């Protein structure tokens, strides 16, 4: 009996000891391991998903989408979780995704990518089948649906999602968007049981609305490509600008590239319209004449002796292609693009004043256009000018300019003497609910000449097209004012002006006296004929005729 009670006592003590130890353990866990266990549980239950930023769209002036970011998926297999491989293969194949081999052919991995850049509608169908072992990763893919269209303006992005060229680079910070961490919860089996909502607006970048009109851009590109195929030049440029606001309506640089393709030749990324420097030739004569008129050194009624087409200066001879006899009017000098006439006008201005007006028109300065890679051009200080500098610069030799500088100078004349900042973005559409958009206003840089001077120069430009070298720039029903330019290029081998390689250009405005648009066309080293009057002016006319009809500009030439 005593032995039986002893066993019972031992059992009670043992059980009590176990419960006491469990109690001690529980107290230890509750008090001393509470924070550690709580952290482990939270880690198991709570999870985070990083939502990738969605880059903003780029739109044209009418709201048409030119560039967009589309969510695409990578589909992968977790071979450790697959239960029915045959069913999995069949369902994937029904959705256009083929998996070769059997499950035993693969290494047991948790990540085996099998399809890339899959659309969300396909992913949704596969998700509805609730296949175990199938996973999805998403990313935003930049799409340029128009291919080469407007390539240099739109630009491209790099593998890191940041802009490398064009608008993509200039407005990268606005376009980029933000990473957002979304909180989720899992049940004991790892299934998502709660997905806390997040503000999807936060991941989206701003949309950028351009001043570019795709219809006008299409016309410019189509006509310039035809000319490029015909003349086989090194480069070709066309810019169309609203002179009143500075807004760029079209910008084409050839050769170009397809934004959706892998870029093999990095030189194609260079936007020649703003980055390449060339000698402008006779298109620069508007600066010379404008400066002389505005300073009161010459009058519209003045006449000049043109030395019968040959004018010697310090051992060098300045020649005119058109040998005009005797004294001729200022208008005649401009119509026939007389270099000798420009030299005589430049001497009336003087080096220092001429230099000031060149700078005033925006040359040897950045225009401030909202595109990357702009060059400021080339111009020596007057202290470094020699006896030939003033004469040659007066007709566009010995100075380096960009196409955007030339058209902006012509637009200043078209705009009654006020120089505007050229711009390709007119609106930033913010996703913030408080501020729907930020309209970018046109910006006046300065007045370069008086209204009176600008209107005299516009009359001179009209006469160039009506009676002079720009006759082939005429279009039916409209007055046109403009200037041709045929400039010799420097031969890299001899370091002298070549007699084979030329840059032909024409810049014009429509209507001539009250311009609505200004158009510049530049053809670098055309094969065959190289005179601007026969090569570039007709290209200008083809573009201008289509653009004025599209814009509905009222006809002003009553004689047509």
Tab-separated table of N, CA and C in Angstrom, residues 389-451:
chain	number	residue	atom	x	y	z
A	389	UNK	N	37.227	88.752	-92.256
A	389	UNK	CA	36.179	88.224	-91.377
A	389	UNK	C	34.853	88.949	-91.563
A	390	UNK	N	34.864	90.262	-91.474
A	390	UNK	CA	33.626	91.034	-91.649
A	390	UNK	C	33.005	90.784	-93.014
A	391	UNK	N	33.761	90.869	-94.111
A	391	UNK	CA	33.168	90.636	-95.433
A	391	UNK	C	32.566	89.242	-95.592
A	392	UNK	N	33.299	88.196	-95.170
A	392	UNK	CA	32.814	86.831	-95.417
A	392	UNK	C	31.642	86.465	-94.503
A	393	UNK	N	31.694	86.913	-93.254
A	393	UNK	CA	30.575	86.611	-92.348
A	393	UNK	C	29.291	87.287	-92.839
A	394	UNK	N	29.436	88.431	-93.516
A	394	UNK	CA	28.257	89.150	-94.006
A	394	UNK	C	27.422	88.311	-94.960
A	395	UNK	N	28.063	87.375	-95.680
A	395	UNK	CA	27.285	86.489	-96.560
A	395	UNK	C	27.339	85.029	-96.119
A	396	UNK	N	27.615	84.807	-94.811
A	396	UNK	CA	27.416	83.478	-94.221
A	396	UNK	C	28.577	82.532	-94.300
A	397	UNK	N	29.791	83.034	-94.516
A	397	UNK	CA	30.990	82.198	-94.426
A	397	UNK	C	31.809	82.658	-93.223
A	398	UNK	N	32.521	81.703	-92.609
A	398	UNK	CA	33.340	82.068	-91.455
A	398	UNK	C	32.556	82.130	-90.157
A	399	UNK	N	31.356	81.598	-90.159
A	399	UNK	CA	30.534	81.502	-88.957
A	399	UNK	C	29.828	80.152	-88.978
A	400	UNK	N	29.687	79.549	-87.805
A	400	UNK	CA	28.997	78.262	-87.708
A	400	UNK	C	27.684	78.413	-86.962
A	401	UNK	N	26.602	77.900	-87.529
A	401	UNK	CA	25.275	78.032	-86.925
A	401	UNK	C	24.608	76.660	-86.878
A	402	UNK	N	23.499	76.593	-86.164
A	402	UNK	CA	22.659	75.394	-86.186
A	402	UNK	C	21.353	75.731	-86.904
A	403	UNK	N	20.688	74.708	-87.351
A	403	UNK	CA	19.419	74.916	-88.064
A	403	UNK	C	18.389	75.592	-87.167
A	404	UNK	N	18.358	75.229	-85.891
A	404	UNK	CA	17.369	75.836	-84.992
A	404	UNK	C	17.661	77.323	-84.793
A	405	UNK	N	18.933	77.726	-84.837
A	405	UNK	CA	19.271	79.154	-84.727
A	405	UNK	C	18.807	79.928	-85.955
A	406	UNK	N	18.990	79.337	-87.126
A	406	UNK	CA	18.588	80.010	-88.371
A	406	UNK	C	17.082	80.216	-88.418
A	407	UNK	N	16.314	79.162	-88.161
A	407	UNK	CA	14.859	79.323	-88.251
A	407	UNK	C	14.356	80.254	-87.157
A	408	UNK	N	15.007	80.253	-86.006
A	408	UNK	CA	14.575	81.150	-84.944
A	408	UNK	C	14.846	82.610	-85.296
A	409	UNK	N	15.947	82.857	-86.027
A	409	UNK	CA	16.256	84.217	-86.485
A	409	UNK	C	15.215	84.684	-87.508
A	410	UNK	N	14.875	83.809	-88.456
A	410	UNK	CA	13.838	84.152	-89.440
A	410	UNK	C	12.492	84.369	-88.738
A	411	UNK	N	12.217	83.552	-87.712
A	411	UNK	CA	10.960	83.712	-86.976
A	411	UNK	C	10.920	85.041	-86.239
A	412	UNK	N	12.079	85.530	-85.805
A	412	UNK	CA	12.130	86.841	-85.145
A	412	UNK	C	11.708	87.945	-86.113
A	413	UNK	N	12.180	87.853	-87.364
A	413	UNK	CA	11.756	88.811	-88.387
A	413	UNK	C	10.263	88.649	-88.670
A	414	UNK	N	9.808	87.401	-88.781
A	414	UNK	CA	8.389	87.130	-89.033
A	414	UNK	C	7.520	87.664	-87.907
A	415	UNK	N	8.069	87.659	-86.682
A	415	UNK	CA	7.337	88.088	-85.498
A	415	UNK	C	7.558	89.573	-85.201
A	416	UNK	N	7.777	90.338	-86.265
A	416	UNK	CA	7.967	91.796	-86.142
A	416	UNK	C	9.124	92.174	-85.225
A	417	UNK	N	10.187	91.347	-85.254
A	417	UNK	CA	11.423	91.716	-84.570
A	417	UNK	C	11.628	91.122	-83.197
A	418	UNK	N	10.694	90.300	-82.714
A	418	UNK	CA	10.816	89.718	-81.369
A	418	UNK	C	11.278	88.269	-81.469
A	419	UNK	N	12.386	87.976	-80.789
A	419	UNK	CA	12.957	86.626	-80.760
A	419	UNK	C	12.301	85.833	-79.640
A	420	UNK	N	11.776	84.640	-79.983
A	420	UNK	CA	11.117	83.781	-79.010
A	420	UNK	C	11.994	82.566	-78.702
A	421	UNK	N	11.749	81.975	-77.535
A	421	UNK	CA	12.456	80.735	-77.211
A	421	UNK	C	11.750	79.584	-77.926
A	422	UNK	N	12.473	78.817	-78.742
A	422	UNK	CA	11.834	77.669	-79.398
A	422	UNK	C	11.505	76.586	-78.377
A	423	UNK	N	10.371	75.925	-78.550
A	423	UNK	CA	9.948	74.911	-77.588
A	423	UNK	C	9.204	73.782	-78.281
A	424	UNK	N	9.359	72.565	-77.766
A	424	UNK	CA	8.652	71.410	-78.333
A	424	UNK	C	7.650	70.816	-77.352
A	425	UNK	N	7.634	71.298	-76.115
A	425	UNK	CA	6.660	70.816	-75.127
A	425	UNK	C	5.727	71.968	-74.754
A	426	UNK	N	4.425	71.714	-74.835
A	426	UNK	CA	3.463	72.770	-74.519
A	426	UNK	C	2.680	72.504	-73.235
A	427	UNK	N	2.750	71.283	-72.721
A	427	UNK	CA	1.954	70.971	-71.533
A	427	UNK	C	2.527	69.759	-70.809
A	428	UNK	N	2.585	69.841	-69.494
A	428	UNK	CA	2.950	68.694	-68.658
A	428	UNK	C	1.701	68.298	-67.887
A	429	UNK	N	1.176	67.131	-68.199
A	429	UNK	CA	-0.060	66.670	-67.573
A	429	UNK	C	0.275	65.904	-66.300
A	430	UNK	N	0.108	66.559	-65.164
A	430	UNK	CA	0.421	65.942	-63.884
A	430	UNK	C	-0.725	65.047	-63.436
A	431	UNK	N	-0.380	63.978	-62.717
A	431	UNK	CA	-1.403	63.058	-62.234
A	431	UNK	C	-1.881	63.441	-60.847
A	432	UNK	N	-1.229	64.404	-60.238
A	432	UNK	CA	-1.650	64.912	-58.940
A	432	UNK	C	-3.060	65.491	-59.060
A	433	UNK	N	-3.928	65.106	-58.169
A	433	UNK	CA	-5.325	65.539	-58.260
A	433	UNK	C	-5.492	67.040	-58.065
A	434	UNK	N	-4.546	67.655	-57.374
A	434	UNK	CA	-4.658	69.085	-57.104
A	434	UNK	C	-4.270	69.927	-58.309
A	435	UNK	N	-3.314	69.434	-59.089
A	435	UNK	CA	-2.866	70.189	-60.259
A	435	UNK	C	-2.986	69.292	-61.481
A	436	UNK	N	-3.984	69.545	-62.302
A	436	UNK	CA	-4.254	68.674	-63.442
A	436	UNK	C	-3.172	68.789	-64.510
A	437	UNK	N	-2.685	69.986	-64.756
A	437	UNK	CA	-1.683	70.157	-65.805
A	437	UNK	C	-0.916	71.446	-65.583
A	438	UNK	N	0.214	71.529	-66.255
A	438	UNK	CA	1.048	72.725	-66.176
A	438	UNK	C	1.345	73.176	-67.598
A	439	UNK	N	0.597	74.136	-68.089
A	439	UNK	CA	0.765	74.611	-69.459
A	439	UNK	C	2.010	75.496	-69.536
A	440	UNK	N	2.899	75.140	-70.441
A	440	UNK	CA	4.141	75.887	-70.590
A	440	UNK	C	3.912	77.065	-71.531
A	441	UNK	N	4.108	78.253	-71.035
A	441	UNK	CA	3.854	79.445	-71.822
A	441	UNK	C	5.047	79.771	-72.719
A	442	UNK	N	4.739	80.358	-73.882
A	442	UNK	CA	5.810	80.813	-74.769
A	442	UNK	C	6.570	81.939	-74.082
A	443	UNK	N	7.859	82.031	-74.409
A	443	UNK	CA	8.680	83.000	-73.707
A	443	UNK	C	9.438	83.895	-74.675
A	444	UNK	N	9.265	85.182	-74.511
A	444	UNK	CA	9.991	86.148	-75.323
A	444	UNK	C	11.416	86.282	-74.795
A	445	UNK	N	12.392	86.211	-75.711
A	445	UNK	CA	13.790	86.380	-75.304
A	445	UNK	C	14.164	87.857	-75.316
A	446	UNK	N	13.950	88.515	-76.458
A	446	UNK	CA	14.231	89.959	-76.555
A	446	UNK	C	13.769	90.462	-77.923
A	447	UNK	N	13.712	91.765	-78.033
A	447	UNK	CA	13.495	92.388	-79.330
A	447	UNK	C	14.852	92.548	-79.996
A	448	UNK	N	14.959	92.094	-81.242
A	448	UNK	CA	16.248	92.174	-81.933
A	448	UNK	C	16.302	93.341	-82.916
A	449	UNK	N	15.166	93.652	-83.535
A	449	UNK	CA	15.083	94.816	-84.418
A	449	UNK	C	13.718	95.466	-84.229
A	450	UNK	N	13.582	96.679	-84.731
A	450	UNK	CA	12.314	97.388	-84.618
A	450	UNK	C	11.260	96.771	-85.527
A	451	UNK	N	9.999	97.085	-85.254
A	451	UNK	CA	8.906	96.614	-86.113
A	451	UNK	C	9.124	97.107	-87.547
